[in-house]
Each structure stands twice: as structure tokens, then as C-alpha cells.
Coordinates of C-alpha atoms and ligand atoms in Angstrom, one line a residue:
M42 CA 73.6 74.2 47.8
L43 CA 72.3 77.7 47.9
K44 CA 69.2 76.5 49.6
K45 CA 71.4 74.8 52.2
I46 CA 73.4 78.0 52.8
I47 CA 70.3 80.0 53.2
L48 CA 68.9 77.5 55.6
C49 CA 72.2 77.6 57.5
L50 CA 71.9 81.4 57.9
L51 CA 68.3 81.2 58.9
T52 CA 68.5 78.4 61.3
P53 CA 68.5 80.1 64.7
L54 CA 71.7 80.1 66.5
L55 CA 70.3 78.0 69.3
M56 CA 70.0 75.0 67.0
G57 CA 73.7 74.4 66.8
G58 CA 75.5 74.8 63.6
C59 CA 74.6 74.1 60.0
V60 CA 71.9 71.5 59.5
S61 CA 70.0 69.9 56.7
G62 CA 66.5 71.2 55.6
K63 CA 64.9 68.2 57.3
E64 CA 66.7 68.8 60.5
A65 CA 66.0 72.5 60.4
A66 CA 62.2 71.8 60.0
M67 CA 62.3 69.3 62.9
Q68 CA 64.1 71.8 65.0
K69 CA 61.5 74.5 64.9
I70 CA 60.6 73.1 68.2
Q71 CA 58.4 74.2 71.0
S72 CA 60.0 75.3 74.2
L73 CA 60.0 72.8 77.0
K74 CA 59.6 75.5 79.7
D75 CA 56.5 76.8 77.8
A76 CA 55.0 73.4 77.5
Y77 CA 55.3 73.1 81.3
A78 CA 54.4 76.6 82.3
D79 CA 51.3 75.5 84.1
Y80 CA 53.0 72.6 85.8
F81 CA 56.4 73.3 87.3
L82 CA 59.7 75.1 86.5
I83 CA 62.1 73.4 84.1
G84 CA 65.7 73.5 85.0
N85 CA 69.2 72.5 83.8
I86 CA 72.7 72.9 85.0
V87 CA 75.3 75.6 84.2
S88 CA 79.0 75.3 84.4
G89 CA 81.7 77.4 82.8
V90 CA 81.2 75.7 79.5
D91 CA 77.6 76.9 79.3
M92 CA 78.6 80.5 79.2
D93 CA 78.9 80.7 75.5
D94 CA 75.9 82.1 73.6
L95 CA 74.9 79.0 71.7
R96 CA 74.5 76.8 74.8
Y97 CA 73.1 79.7 76.8
N98 CA 70.4 80.2 74.2
I99 CA 69.3 76.6 74.5
L100 CA 69.3 76.9 78.2
T101 CA 67.1 80.0 78.2
T102 CA 64.8 78.8 75.4
H103 CA 63.8 75.6 77.2
H104 CA 64.4 76.3 80.9
N105 CA 63.5 78.8 83.5
I106 CA 65.8 77.8 86.4
A107 CA 69.4 77.0 86.6
T108 CA 71.6 75.0 89.0
A109 CA 75.4 75.5 89.1
E110 CA 76.8 72.1 88.3
N111 CA 79.8 72.5 90.5
A112 CA 80.6 76.2 91.2
M113 CA 78.6 76.5 94.4
K114 CA 79.9 73.4 96.1
P115 CA 81.9 73.9 99.3
Q116 CA 85.3 73.2 97.7
Y117 CA 84.9 76.1 95.3
L118 CA 83.5 78.6 97.7
Q119 CA 85.7 78.1 100.7
G120 CA 88.7 76.0 99.6
T121 CA 90.8 77.7 102.2
K122 CA 89.4 78.3 105.7
G123 CA 87.9 81.7 106.0
V124 CA 88.7 82.7 102.4
F125 CA 85.4 82.8 100.5
T126 CA 85.8 82.8 96.7
F127 CA 82.5 83.8 95.1
Y128 CA 83.8 85.2 91.8
D129 CA 82.9 82.3 89.5
A130 CA 79.7 81.4 91.2
D131 CA 78.6 85.1 91.2
A132 CA 79.3 85.3 87.5
I133 CA 77.2 82.2 86.8
V134 CA 74.4 83.4 89.1
N135 CA 74.3 87.0 87.8
K136 CA 74.3 85.9 84.2
A137 CA 71.5 83.5 84.8
L138 CA 69.5 86.2 86.6
S139 CA 70.2 88.8 83.9
R140 CA 68.8 86.3 81.3
G141 CA 65.6 85.8 83.2
L142 CA 66.4 82.5 84.8
N143 CA 65.7 81.6 88.5
V144 CA 68.7 80.1 90.4
H145 CA 68.7 77.1 92.7
G146 CA 71.7 76.7 95.0
H147 CA 73.7 73.5 95.2
T148 CA 74.9 72.6 97.8
L149 CA 75.7 73.9 101.3
A150 CA 76.8 70.6 102.8
W151 CA 78.0 67.4 101.1
H152 CA 80.6 64.7 101.9
Q153 CA 82.1 65.2 98.4
Q154 CA 83.6 68.2 96.8
S155 CA 84.3 69.7 100.3
P156 CA 87.7 70.9 101.3
A157 CA 89.7 68.7 103.6
W158 CA 90.1 71.3 106.3
M159 CA 86.3 71.5 106.8
N160 CA 85.8 68.2 108.4
Y161 CA 89.0 66.2 108.7
E162 CA 89.4 63.0 110.6
G163 CA 89.7 63.8 114.3
V164 CA 88.2 67.3 114.2
S165 CA 86.4 68.2 117.4
R166 CA 82.6 68.4 117.4
E167 CA 82.8 72.0 118.4
E168 CA 85.1 73.0 115.6
A169 CA 83.1 70.9 113.0
V170 CA 79.9 72.7 114.0
I171 CA 81.5 76.1 113.6
N172 CA 82.9 75.1 110.2
L173 CA 79.5 73.8 109.1
T174 CA 77.5 76.7 110.3
T175 CA 79.9 79.4 109.2
H176 CA 80.0 78.0 105.7
A177 CA 76.3 77.5 105.4
K178 CA 75.4 81.0 106.9
T179 CA 78.0 82.9 104.9
V180 CA 77.1 81.3 101.6
A181 CA 73.4 81.4 102.1
A182 CA 73.6 85.1 103.1
H183 CA 75.9 85.9 100.2
F184 CA 73.3 84.6 97.6
K185 CA 70.2 85.8 99.6
G186 CA 67.7 87.3 97.2
R187 CA 69.4 85.7 94.2
V188 CA 68.5 82.0 94.8
V189 CA 65.0 80.7 95.2
S190 CA 66.0 77.5 97.0
W191 CA 69.0 75.6 98.4
D192 CA 70.1 72.0 98.5
V193 CA 71.1 72.5 102.1
L194 CA 72.3 68.9 102.6
N195 CA 73.2 66.5 99.8
E196 CA 73.3 62.7 99.9
A197 CA 73.4 62.2 103.7
I198 CA 71.7 58.8 103.7
A199 CA 73.6 55.5 103.2
D200 CA 72.8 53.1 100.3
N201 CA 70.8 50.0 100.9
P202 CA 69.3 51.0 104.3
S203 CA 68.1 48.1 106.5
N204 CA 66.0 49.3 109.4
T205 CA 64.3 52.2 107.7
E206 CA 62.4 53.3 110.8
D207 CA 65.5 54.5 112.4
W208 CA 66.7 57.3 110.1
K209 CA 69.7 58.2 112.3
A210 CA 71.1 54.6 112.0
N211 CA 71.0 55.0 108.2
L212 CA 73.0 58.3 108.0
R213 CA 76.0 57.9 105.8
Q214 CA 79.2 57.6 107.8
S215 CA 80.4 61.0 106.4
P216 CA 83.0 63.3 108.1
W217 CA 80.1 65.6 109.2
F218 CA 78.3 62.7 110.8
K219 CA 81.4 61.3 112.5
A220 CA 82.4 64.7 113.9
V221 CA 79.1 66.1 114.9
G222 CA 76.6 63.2 115.2
A223 CA 73.1 62.9 113.7
D224 CA 72.1 66.4 114.7
Y225 CA 74.3 67.9 112.1
V226 CA 71.3 67.6 109.8
E227 CA 69.2 70.0 111.8
I228 CA 72.2 72.2 112.6
V229 CA 72.9 72.9 108.9
F230 CA 69.2 73.5 108.0
K231 CA 68.8 75.9 110.9
A232 CA 71.9 77.9 109.8
A233 CA 70.6 78.2 106.3
R234 CA 67.1 79.3 107.5
E235 CA 68.6 81.9 109.7
A236 CA 70.8 83.3 106.9
D237 CA 68.1 83.3 104.2
P238 CA 64.6 82.8 105.5
D239 CA 63.1 83.3 102.1
A240 CA 64.9 80.5 100.3
K241 CA 63.2 77.1 100.2
L242 CA 65.4 74.6 102.0
Y243 CA 65.8 71.1 100.4
Y244 CA 67.2 67.8 101.4
N245 CA 68.6 66.3 98.2
D246 CA 69.5 62.6 97.5
Y247 CA 69.8 59.9 94.8
N248 CA 68.1 56.5 94.5
L249 CA 65.0 57.9 96.1
D250 CA 63.0 55.7 93.8
N251 CA 64.2 52.9 96.0
P252 CA 61.4 52.5 98.6
N253 CA 63.8 51.7 101.4
K254 CA 66.0 54.7 100.9
A255 CA 62.8 56.8 100.4
S256 CA 61.5 55.5 103.7
V257 CA 64.5 56.7 105.6
V258 CA 64.3 60.2 104.0
Y259 CA 60.6 60.2 104.7
N260 CA 61.2 59.4 108.4
M261 CA 64.0 61.9 108.7
V262 CA 62.0 64.8 107.2
K263 CA 58.9 63.8 109.2
D264 CA 60.9 63.7 112.5
I265 CA 62.8 66.9 111.9
N266 CA 59.7 68.9 110.8
E267 CA 57.6 67.6 113.7
R268 CA 60.2 68.7 116.1
N269 CA 60.8 72.0 114.3
P270 CA 57.4 73.1 113.1
D271 CA 58.1 76.8 113.3
V272 CA 61.6 78.0 112.4
V273 CA 61.0 81.5 111.2
G274 CA 57.4 80.8 110.5
R275 CA 57.4 77.4 109.0
P276 CA 58.7 73.8 109.3
L277 CA 62.5 73.5 109.0
I278 CA 62.7 71.4 105.8
D279 CA 60.7 72.8 102.8
G280 CA 61.4 70.2 100.3
V281 CA 62.8 66.9 99.2
G282 CA 64.9 66.7 96.1
M283 CA 64.8 63.5 94.2
Q284 CA 67.9 63.7 92.1
G285 CA 66.7 61.3 89.4
H286 CA 69.8 59.8 88.0
Y287 CA 67.8 57.1 86.2
S288 CA 68.2 54.6 83.4
S289 CA 65.7 53.2 80.8
H290 CA 65.1 50.4 83.3
T291 CA 64.0 52.7 86.1
S292 CA 60.4 51.9 87.2
P293 CA 58.2 55.0 86.9
A294 CA 55.9 53.3 89.4
N295 CA 58.7 53.4 92.0
V296 CA 59.3 57.1 91.3
E297 CA 55.6 57.7 91.7
N298 CA 55.4 55.8 95.0
S299 CA 58.2 57.9 96.5
L300 CA 56.8 61.1 95.2
Q301 CA 53.5 60.3 96.9
R302 CA 55.2 59.5 100.2
F303 CA 57.2 62.8 100.2
I304 CA 54.2 64.8 99.2
S305 CA 52.2 63.3 102.1
L306 CA 54.6 65.0 104.4
G307 CA 53.4 68.3 103.3
V308 CA 56.7 69.3 101.7
E309 CA 57.4 70.4 98.2
V310 CA 59.2 67.8 96.0
S311 CA 61.5 68.6 93.1
I312 CA 63.3 66.4 90.6
T313 CA 66.7 67.9 90.8
E314 CA 69.2 66.1 88.6
L315 CA 67.2 64.2 86.0
D316 CA 69.1 62.1 83.4
V317 CA 68.3 58.7 81.9
Q318 CA 71.1 56.4 80.9
C319 CA 70.6 54.4 77.8
G320 CA 73.7 53.9 75.6
E321 CA 77.3 52.8 75.7
E322 CA 80.6 54.4 74.8
G323 CA 78.8 57.7 73.9
K324 CA 76.6 56.0 71.3
Q325 CA 72.9 55.1 71.1
T326 CA 71.1 52.8 68.7
D327 CA 67.8 53.9 67.4
A328 CA 66.1 51.4 69.7
Q329 CA 67.9 52.9 72.7
K330 CA 66.9 56.4 71.7
V331 CA 63.2 55.2 71.7
A332 CA 63.6 53.3 74.9
Q333 CA 65.1 56.3 76.6
G334 CA 62.3 58.5 75.2
I335 CA 59.7 56.1 76.6
T336 CA 61.2 56.4 80.1
Y337 CA 61.4 60.2 79.8
A338 CA 57.8 60.3 78.7
A339 CA 56.6 58.0 81.5
L340 CA 58.5 60.0 84.1
F341 CA 57.1 63.3 82.8
N342 CA 53.6 61.9 82.9
V343 CA 54.2 61.0 86.6
F344 CA 55.5 64.5 87.2
K345 CA 52.5 66.1 85.5
K346 CA 50.2 64.1 87.7
Y347 CA 51.8 65.5 90.9
A348 CA 52.5 68.9 89.5
E349 CA 50.7 70.7 92.2
N350 CA 53.3 69.6 94.7
I351 CA 56.4 69.7 92.4
G352 CA 58.5 72.8 92.3
R353 CA 60.7 72.1 89.4
V354 CA 62.1 69.4 87.2
T355 CA 65.8 70.0 86.6
M356 CA 67.9 68.0 84.1
W357 CA 71.5 67.3 84.9
G358 CA 73.1 68.1 81.6
L359 CA 72.2 70.2 78.6
D360 CA 73.6 67.6 76.1
D361 CA 75.2 64.2 76.1
G362 CA 78.6 65.6 75.3
S363 CA 78.9 67.6 78.5
S364 CA 77.1 65.1 80.7
W365 CA 78.8 63.6 83.7
R366 CA 77.6 60.3 82.3
R367 CA 78.4 61.1 78.7
Q368 CA 79.2 57.4 77.9
A369 CA 75.5 56.5 78.5
C370 CA 74.0 59.4 76.5
P371 CA 71.5 60.3 79.3
T372 CA 70.3 63.8 78.2
M373 CA 67.7 65.2 75.8
F374 CA 70.2 66.8 73.3
N375 CA 72.9 65.1 71.4
D376 CA 76.6 66.1 71.1
N377 CA 75.6 68.5 68.3
L378 CA 73.0 70.1 70.5
H379 CA 70.2 68.7 68.4
P380 CA 67.1 67.5 70.3
K381 CA 66.9 63.7 70.7
P382 CA 63.7 61.6 70.8
A383 CA 63.9 62.1 74.6
F384 CA 63.3 65.8 74.2
F385 CA 60.1 65.2 72.2
A386 CA 59.1 62.6 74.7
A387 CA 59.3 65.1 77.5
L388 CA 57.6 67.7 75.5
D389 CA 54.5 65.6 74.8
P390 CA 54.7 62.3 76.7
D391 CA 51.3 60.9 75.5
K392 CA 52.0 61.5 71.9
F393 CA 55.5 59.9 72.2
I394 CA 54.1 56.9 73.9
T395 CA 51.3 56.5 71.4
E396 CA 53.7 56.7 68.5
N397 CA 56.5 54.6 70.0
G398 CA 55.2 52.5 72.9
A399 CA 54.3 49.5 70.8
S400 CA 57.9 49.2 69.5
I401 CA 59.2 48.4 72.9
E402 CA 59.1 44.6 73.2
K403 CA 58.6 42.9 76.5
K404 CA 61.3 40.3 77.1
E405 CA 60.2 37.0 78.5
A406 CA 62.2 35.9 81.6
K407 CA 64.6 33.0 81.1
Q408 CA 63.8 29.8 83.0
A409 CA 66.1 27.2 84.5
E410 CA 65.8 24.2 86.7
A411 CA 67.2 23.5 90.2
V412 CA 67.6 19.8 91.0
Y413 CA 66.7 18.3 94.4
G414 CA 69.8 17.5 96.5
T415 CA 72.0 18.5 99.4
P416 CA 75.6 18.9 98.4
D417 CA 78.9 19.3 100.3
L418 CA 80.0 22.9 99.4
A419 CA 83.5 21.6 98.9
D420 CA 82.5 19.0 96.3
A421 CA 81.7 20.6 92.9
A422 CA 80.8 17.1 91.6
A423 CA 77.8 17.1 93.8
W424 CA 76.1 19.5 91.3
S425 CA 76.7 17.2 88.3
Q426 CA 73.0 16.4 87.9
A427 CA 71.9 20.0 87.7
P428 CA 71.8 21.7 84.3
A429 CA 74.2 24.5 83.7
I430 CA 73.0 28.1 83.3
S431 CA 75.1 30.4 81.2
I432 CA 76.0 33.7 82.8
D433 CA 77.2 35.5 79.7
S434 CA 74.9 38.4 78.8
Y435 CA 76.9 41.5 79.3
L436 CA 75.6 44.8 80.8
M437 CA 78.6 46.8 79.8
A438 CA 80.5 47.0 76.5
W439 CA 83.5 45.1 77.9
Q440 CA 83.1 41.3 77.6
G441 CA 85.1 40.2 80.6
A442 CA 84.6 37.5 83.2
S443 CA 81.7 35.1 82.5
G444 CA 80.7 31.6 83.6
T445 CA 78.1 29.0 84.4
A446 CA 75.9 28.3 87.4
K447 CA 74.2 25.1 88.7
V448 CA 71.6 25.0 91.4
L449 CA 70.4 22.4 93.8
W450 CA 67.8 22.7 96.5
D451 CA 66.4 21.0 99.6
E452 CA 63.8 21.9 102.2
S453 CA 66.1 24.4 103.9
N454 CA 68.5 25.9 101.3
L455 CA 69.3 26.7 97.8
Y456 CA 72.8 25.6 96.8
V457 CA 74.5 27.5 93.9
L458 CA 77.8 26.6 92.2
V459 CA 79.2 29.3 90.0
N460 CA 82.3 28.7 87.8
V461 CA 83.9 31.9 86.6
N462 CA 86.4 32.2 83.8
N463 CA 88.5 35.0 82.4
A464 CA 88.8 36.9 85.8
E465 CA 91.6 39.2 86.9
M466 CA 91.3 38.1 90.6
N467 CA 91.3 41.7 91.7
K468 CA 89.6 43.0 94.9
A469 CA 91.4 46.3 95.2
N470 CA 88.3 48.4 94.9
Q471 CA 86.5 49.3 98.2
N472 CA 83.2 49.0 96.4
T473 CA 82.6 45.3 96.7
Y474 CA 80.7 45.2 93.4
E475 CA 83.8 46.4 91.6
Q476 CA 85.8 43.4 92.8
D477 CA 85.9 40.1 90.9
S478 CA 82.8 38.6 92.5
V479 CA 79.6 36.7 91.9
E480 CA 76.2 37.9 93.0
I481 CA 73.0 35.8 93.5
F482 CA 69.6 37.5 93.5
I483 CA 66.6 35.8 95.0
D484 CA 62.9 36.7 94.9
E485 CA 61.3 33.9 96.9
N486 CA 57.7 34.7 96.0
N487 CA 58.6 35.5 92.4
G488 CA 56.7 38.8 93.0
K489 CA 58.7 40.7 90.4
T490 CA 58.4 43.9 92.4
P491 CA 60.2 47.0 91.3
Y492 CA 61.7 47.2 94.9
Y493 CA 62.9 44.7 97.4
E494 CA 60.2 43.0 99.6
K495 CA 61.0 40.9 102.7
D496 CA 61.5 37.8 100.6
D497 CA 64.1 39.4 98.3
A498 CA 67.8 39.3 98.9
Q499 CA 71.2 39.8 97.2
Y500 CA 74.3 37.8 98.1
R501 CA 77.8 38.7 96.8
V502 CA 81.0 36.7 97.2
N503 CA 84.3 37.7 95.8
F504 CA 86.9 35.2 94.6
D505 CA 88.6 35.4 98.0
N506 CA 85.3 34.2 99.7
E507 CA 84.4 37.6 101.3
A508 CA 80.7 37.9 101.4
T509 CA 78.3 40.9 101.5
F510 CA 74.6 40.9 101.8
N511 CA 71.6 43.1 101.0
P512 CA 69.8 43.2 103.4
Q513 CA 72.4 42.4 106.0
S514 CA 70.0 40.0 107.7
A515 CA 70.3 37.7 104.8
A516 CA 73.7 36.7 106.2
E517 CA 72.0 34.4 108.7
G518 CA 72.7 30.8 108.0
F519 CA 74.6 31.6 104.7
E520 CA 77.8 29.8 103.9
S521 CA 80.2 30.0 101.0
R522 CA 83.5 28.5 99.7
T523 CA 85.8 29.6 96.9
T524 CA 88.6 28.0 95.0
V525 CA 90.9 29.8 92.6
S526 CA 92.9 28.3 89.7
G527 CA 94.7 30.7 87.3
R528 CA 92.1 33.0 85.8
S529 CA 89.2 30.9 86.9
Y530 CA 87.4 30.6 90.2
T531 CA 84.6 28.7 91.7
V532 CA 82.1 29.9 94.3
S533 CA 79.7 27.5 96.1
L534 CA 77.0 29.1 98.2
K535 CA 74.4 27.8 100.7
I536 CA 71.5 30.2 100.8
P537 CA 68.8 29.5 103.3
F538 CA 65.2 30.0 102.3
R539 CA 63.9 32.9 104.4
T540 CA 60.2 33.2 103.8
I541 CA 58.9 30.3 101.9
D542 CA 58.2 26.6 102.4
V543 CA 59.5 24.6 99.5
K544 CA 58.7 21.1 100.5
R545 CA 57.1 20.4 97.2
G546 CA 59.4 22.5 95.1
G547 CA 58.0 25.6 93.4
I548 CA 59.1 28.6 91.5
I549 CA 61.3 31.5 92.6
G550 CA 62.8 34.6 91.0
F551 CA 66.5 34.1 90.5
D552 CA 69.6 35.6 88.8
V553 CA 73.3 35.4 88.8
Q554 CA 75.7 38.2 88.1
I555 CA 79.5 38.0 87.6
N556 CA 81.4 41.3 88.3
G557 CA 84.6 41.5 86.4
A558 CA 87.3 43.8 87.8
S559 CA 90.1 45.3 85.8
S560 CA 93.7 44.7 86.7
R561 CA 93.6 48.3 88.1
G562 CA 90.8 47.5 90.4
A563 CA 87.7 49.0 88.7
R564 CA 84.7 47.3 87.4
Q565 CA 85.1 46.5 83.7
S566 CA 82.5 44.0 82.9
V567 CA 79.2 42.7 84.3
A568 CA 77.7 39.4 83.0
V569 CA 74.3 38.2 84.0
W570 CA 71.9 35.3 83.3
N571 CA 68.7 37.2 82.7
D572 CA 68.3 40.7 84.1
L573 CA 69.9 43.2 81.8
S574 CA 68.6 46.2 83.7
G575 CA 71.6 46.5 86.1
G576 CA 69.0 47.1 88.7
S577 CA 68.6 43.7 90.3
Y578 CA 70.1 45.0 93.6
Q579 CA 66.9 46.9 94.2
D580 CA 64.3 45.7 91.7
T581 CA 63.3 42.1 91.2
S582 CA 61.1 42.6 88.2
G583 CA 63.9 41.6 85.7
L584 CA 65.1 38.4 87.4
G585 CA 64.9 35.0 85.7
I586 CA 62.8 32.1 86.9
L587 CA 64.1 29.1 88.7
K588 CA 62.0 25.9 89.0
L589 CA 62.7 23.8 92.0
T590 CA 62.0 20.3 90.7
K591 CA 62.3 16.7 92.1
R592 CA 63.3 14.3 89.3
Ligands
9MR1550 O1 78.1 66.7 87.6 C1 79.0 66.9 88.6 C2 80.4 66.5 88.1 O2 80.9 67.5 87.2 C3 81.4 66.4 89.3 O3 82.6 65.9 88.9 C4 80.8 65.5 90.4 C5 81.7 65.4 91.6 O4 81.2 64.4 92.5 O5 79.5 66.0 90.8 C6 78.6 66.0 89.7 O6 77.3 66.3 90.2 C7 76.8 65.5 91.2 C8 75.9 66.4 92.1 O7 76.6 67.5 92.6 C9 75.3 65.6 93.2 N1 74.6 64.4 92.8 C10 75.3 63.6 91.9 C11 75.8 64.4 90.7 C12 76.5 63.5 89.7 O8 77.6 62.9 90.2

């Protein structure tokens, strides 16, 4: 007991409360920022809650740059037109500086967390430009000399871009875009450069491991910098921020490909909001902790490889308990502020992979059969010869709607019949994937690529027979029907083959997903056949295998 009390007293404050001898020994840990001193800055976020000493000590022990999680967003700095409220943000920034941290500014323009007056529906272009530039210039000037860099513009590109060559066509339909047009991007960067020419100016976005979205950002930065090569002595956009809200299923190869592309533009790249989801309901199994560690390790190995062009790697959350995704335990420290395996993985990736890599088992893809035949979509009996596939592996904790699928094929199309049970029949959510709906994923060449190629597509049909496609061009020749009975519904789909010749049958990558909505219109369950990654909408490597046979 005495020993434990002494240990408690000796355990440095930063370790978070009274711990056992074993834990205390384990916690005499190396500093992450020191381990990466020769590579890049290590960052984390600060919010009001981080201002207490214990958390702040962890922040300064392991990091050398801070981002305000919310305090520097437009809503908090200019909630009322013309009234700038810098008090909280100044307190955060000044404390960070006084404790030897650098500060990164987040964010001058965003479609979220911005006050309604700034870019309301129907605002004139002239007024919107004034609002945008006044905010950007005033805020950048206020923090001049205190921040090293800014996320000038956050999340301006739409999800699932189609024609990636035309970046303007892929801009999010945000209030700024609607009021000003595509040139709002340049306008806000120019305002920031004018107000603080020393700060590095970043474009920041999520899902940039998705090659299609990365291509759009690549084309945007390339175009803007080619047209603005010398704005106060250098190209207008200094850097691309890859947010890095990942999961243990994220492909490090995708992250690396995007990093390479951005670096080839001659800009700096930073990982700006890194977290790795791997857990449910705020809990992680031991296997999940290791799997999460493996992903952190693989990612940090990629970052080390490109360190020359990486400014910083910033984590989005000091600990699971305060993370915006606390249910999925995505950070390196647990709720008690103790380092998790993920921390040690980031600290020494190779060691972690050597010690733990073998324990990650590779799952074999499930296989199923599609029977030759051309059905009438209205006649479910037409699928009676095809074996049923169970769509009942859940991605979320809630075990909601599930079902079975049967597949037929002919020379032109795949025909899928999905029977869903236990559904709420809710389509209130504007996100179509949060409605009661089924999704079919097709990888015609079974290439199992960590991104979508030309032969890959996703088809979603809700219980009310409203269909959405990714890419949109997959809609051509597609047909579907639905019938509803109580809490069950049936979807039959005709999906044309787009890139392959299947005269003699063959093998394709295939999966089915059933999205279960709650009665309040939010996604509450996801059941799949094979791919448990949750990433089949952009990565075909986890799909099951469908054999097109003639009996
Ligand atoms: O972590 C932030 C959370 O506290 C806010 O409620 C949320 C509001 O949208 O924003 C979170 O931070 C986001 C960041 O500013 C931009 N990229 C996505 C982050 C997570 O949502």
C-alpha cells in the first residue's frame, strides 16, 4: 500500500491520476514530439477543456503545435456582424505560445460553424465578398505573428466527385459558392495573404485519401497556383491539409498516393486532424487496440517517408473521452489519459508492427453464386433458383434491419433481389445512406483496389424506390422496383455491366449493404454481406466475390 502511495506521489502529474506500479513503469514514456523532432511538428487540438494543468502537460510533453478545436471558427469570432470576439481564442493562443507551442489557425472560411448573417440565402455577391474578405482579413491580421499557418478554406470540395478534371464543377454547393461563385476560393486566399503574408496558407479537407477527391483538390491547387504564382512573393496556396479522419480500415497506400500527388505540386502537406476509429460505444477490445495501433504505425511510417515535405502531423483529440468521435475511441490516449497501444505505435512504428503485425489476421472474402437467367423485376419468384446470401454482419452496435439477397445474371445485366426485414421505413434524413435503403457494390474486374476504378460502382435504393449512384454515370440503364409490407421491403435491381464481357460467366467483386434508419430518421444500423470496413463506397478491397455461373 505504502509503495502504491509513494508511486502515486512520484508519478508525474501528466500521467493522469494514481496508477499501479506496472502502469507507472510503462508510462515513463518518450515524448512523441521528441521522437519526431527531425521529421515534422506534432500537433493536437486545444479547447476550453484543455486548459487545466494535467491535460496541458500532456499537450506540451508530446506536441509542439496546437490548433484550436473550435474557438477560431467564424461563428465564435464574429457571431454578430462587425463585432469581433477574440477573448477566448486569444486566451487559447496566448497560453499555447507562453508554453512554447506553435499555433495553427483553423479556419477562416467554412460552410459550417459560420454565423447565418455571413452568407445567408439570397445575399448579393457584392455583400458576400465583403463579408468573406472582411472576416478573413480582420482575423488573419489579429493573429498575425502568433500563428504559423492558417486553414484558409475548409472542406470546399463535394463528396464523391465525378469529373475530377473540372474542379469548379466539384465545389460544394455551400453558401459561399452560391453567393460568390467559384472564385471565392481565390478571393479568400488573397485576403489572408494580404493580411498576414508570413503565415502559410492551407486548403484543408477530409477524405483526401480518396483518389477522386484528391484529384479535384490537386487540380484546384494546381490551377490557382499557376494563375497566381507570385502573391507577395510566392504562389497563393502554400499547403494542402489532409485532415485524416481515418479508421483501422483506411488504406495507408491511398494516403501515400495522395501525399505524393500533393507534394508533386510543390506545396507543403500536413496531416491536420488525425484520428483512427476502431471501437464502439466508447469501448475497444484488445484486438481493436492492436488493429488501431497497426494503422497508426503504418500511417506514421508513410509520414516519415515524406517528412521532407510534411509540415506537421496534428491529432484531432488528446484522448478518447474528449474526442468528437469518442464512441469509436480514435485517439492515442484513453479516458484516463493513459497512452494506448496507438501511442506506442506512433512512437516507434516498426517496432510496433514487428511485435504485433502477425496478430492481425487477413479475412478471406466470402463467395457466392449468381445463376444465369433474365427475370422480370416485378416477379420475385424468378430468383427462386439462385442461392440466398445473408446480409447480416453488422458494422454498428445496433442490430437493426437485415435480410437476404439473390443474384441472377445474363450477358447484359446483373439482377439483384434483396429482401429486408425489421426496417422502420424511414427516409427522413437528407443523407440518403441514413434512410432505410439497400446498397449494391460492384467491382467488375474484381481488382480489389483501395479506391474506385472505372469498373467500380455503388447503387443505393431506398424502400420507396428512390435511387442514388456513385458515380452518377452508373445510373445509365439501371432499373429498380420496391414493394413494402409491414416492416419488410423488397428491392429488385437491374444493374447493367459497364466494362466487362460476361458471355462465359466469370468472377466479380460484389457486396450488399442494408442501411437501417431509426424512427427519428438517423442511421442506426448497417448490415453487410462481406465488407466490414464501412468503406465499400470508396474502396473495393473488402468486397465479397460473386461467381457468375451457368448451371
Ligand atoms: O471537433 C469539432 C467539434 O467539436 C465540433 O462540434 C464540430 C462542428 O462541426 O467540428 C469539429 O471539428 C471539425 C473540424 O473543425 C473540421 N473537420 C472536421 C472536424 C470534425 O468534425
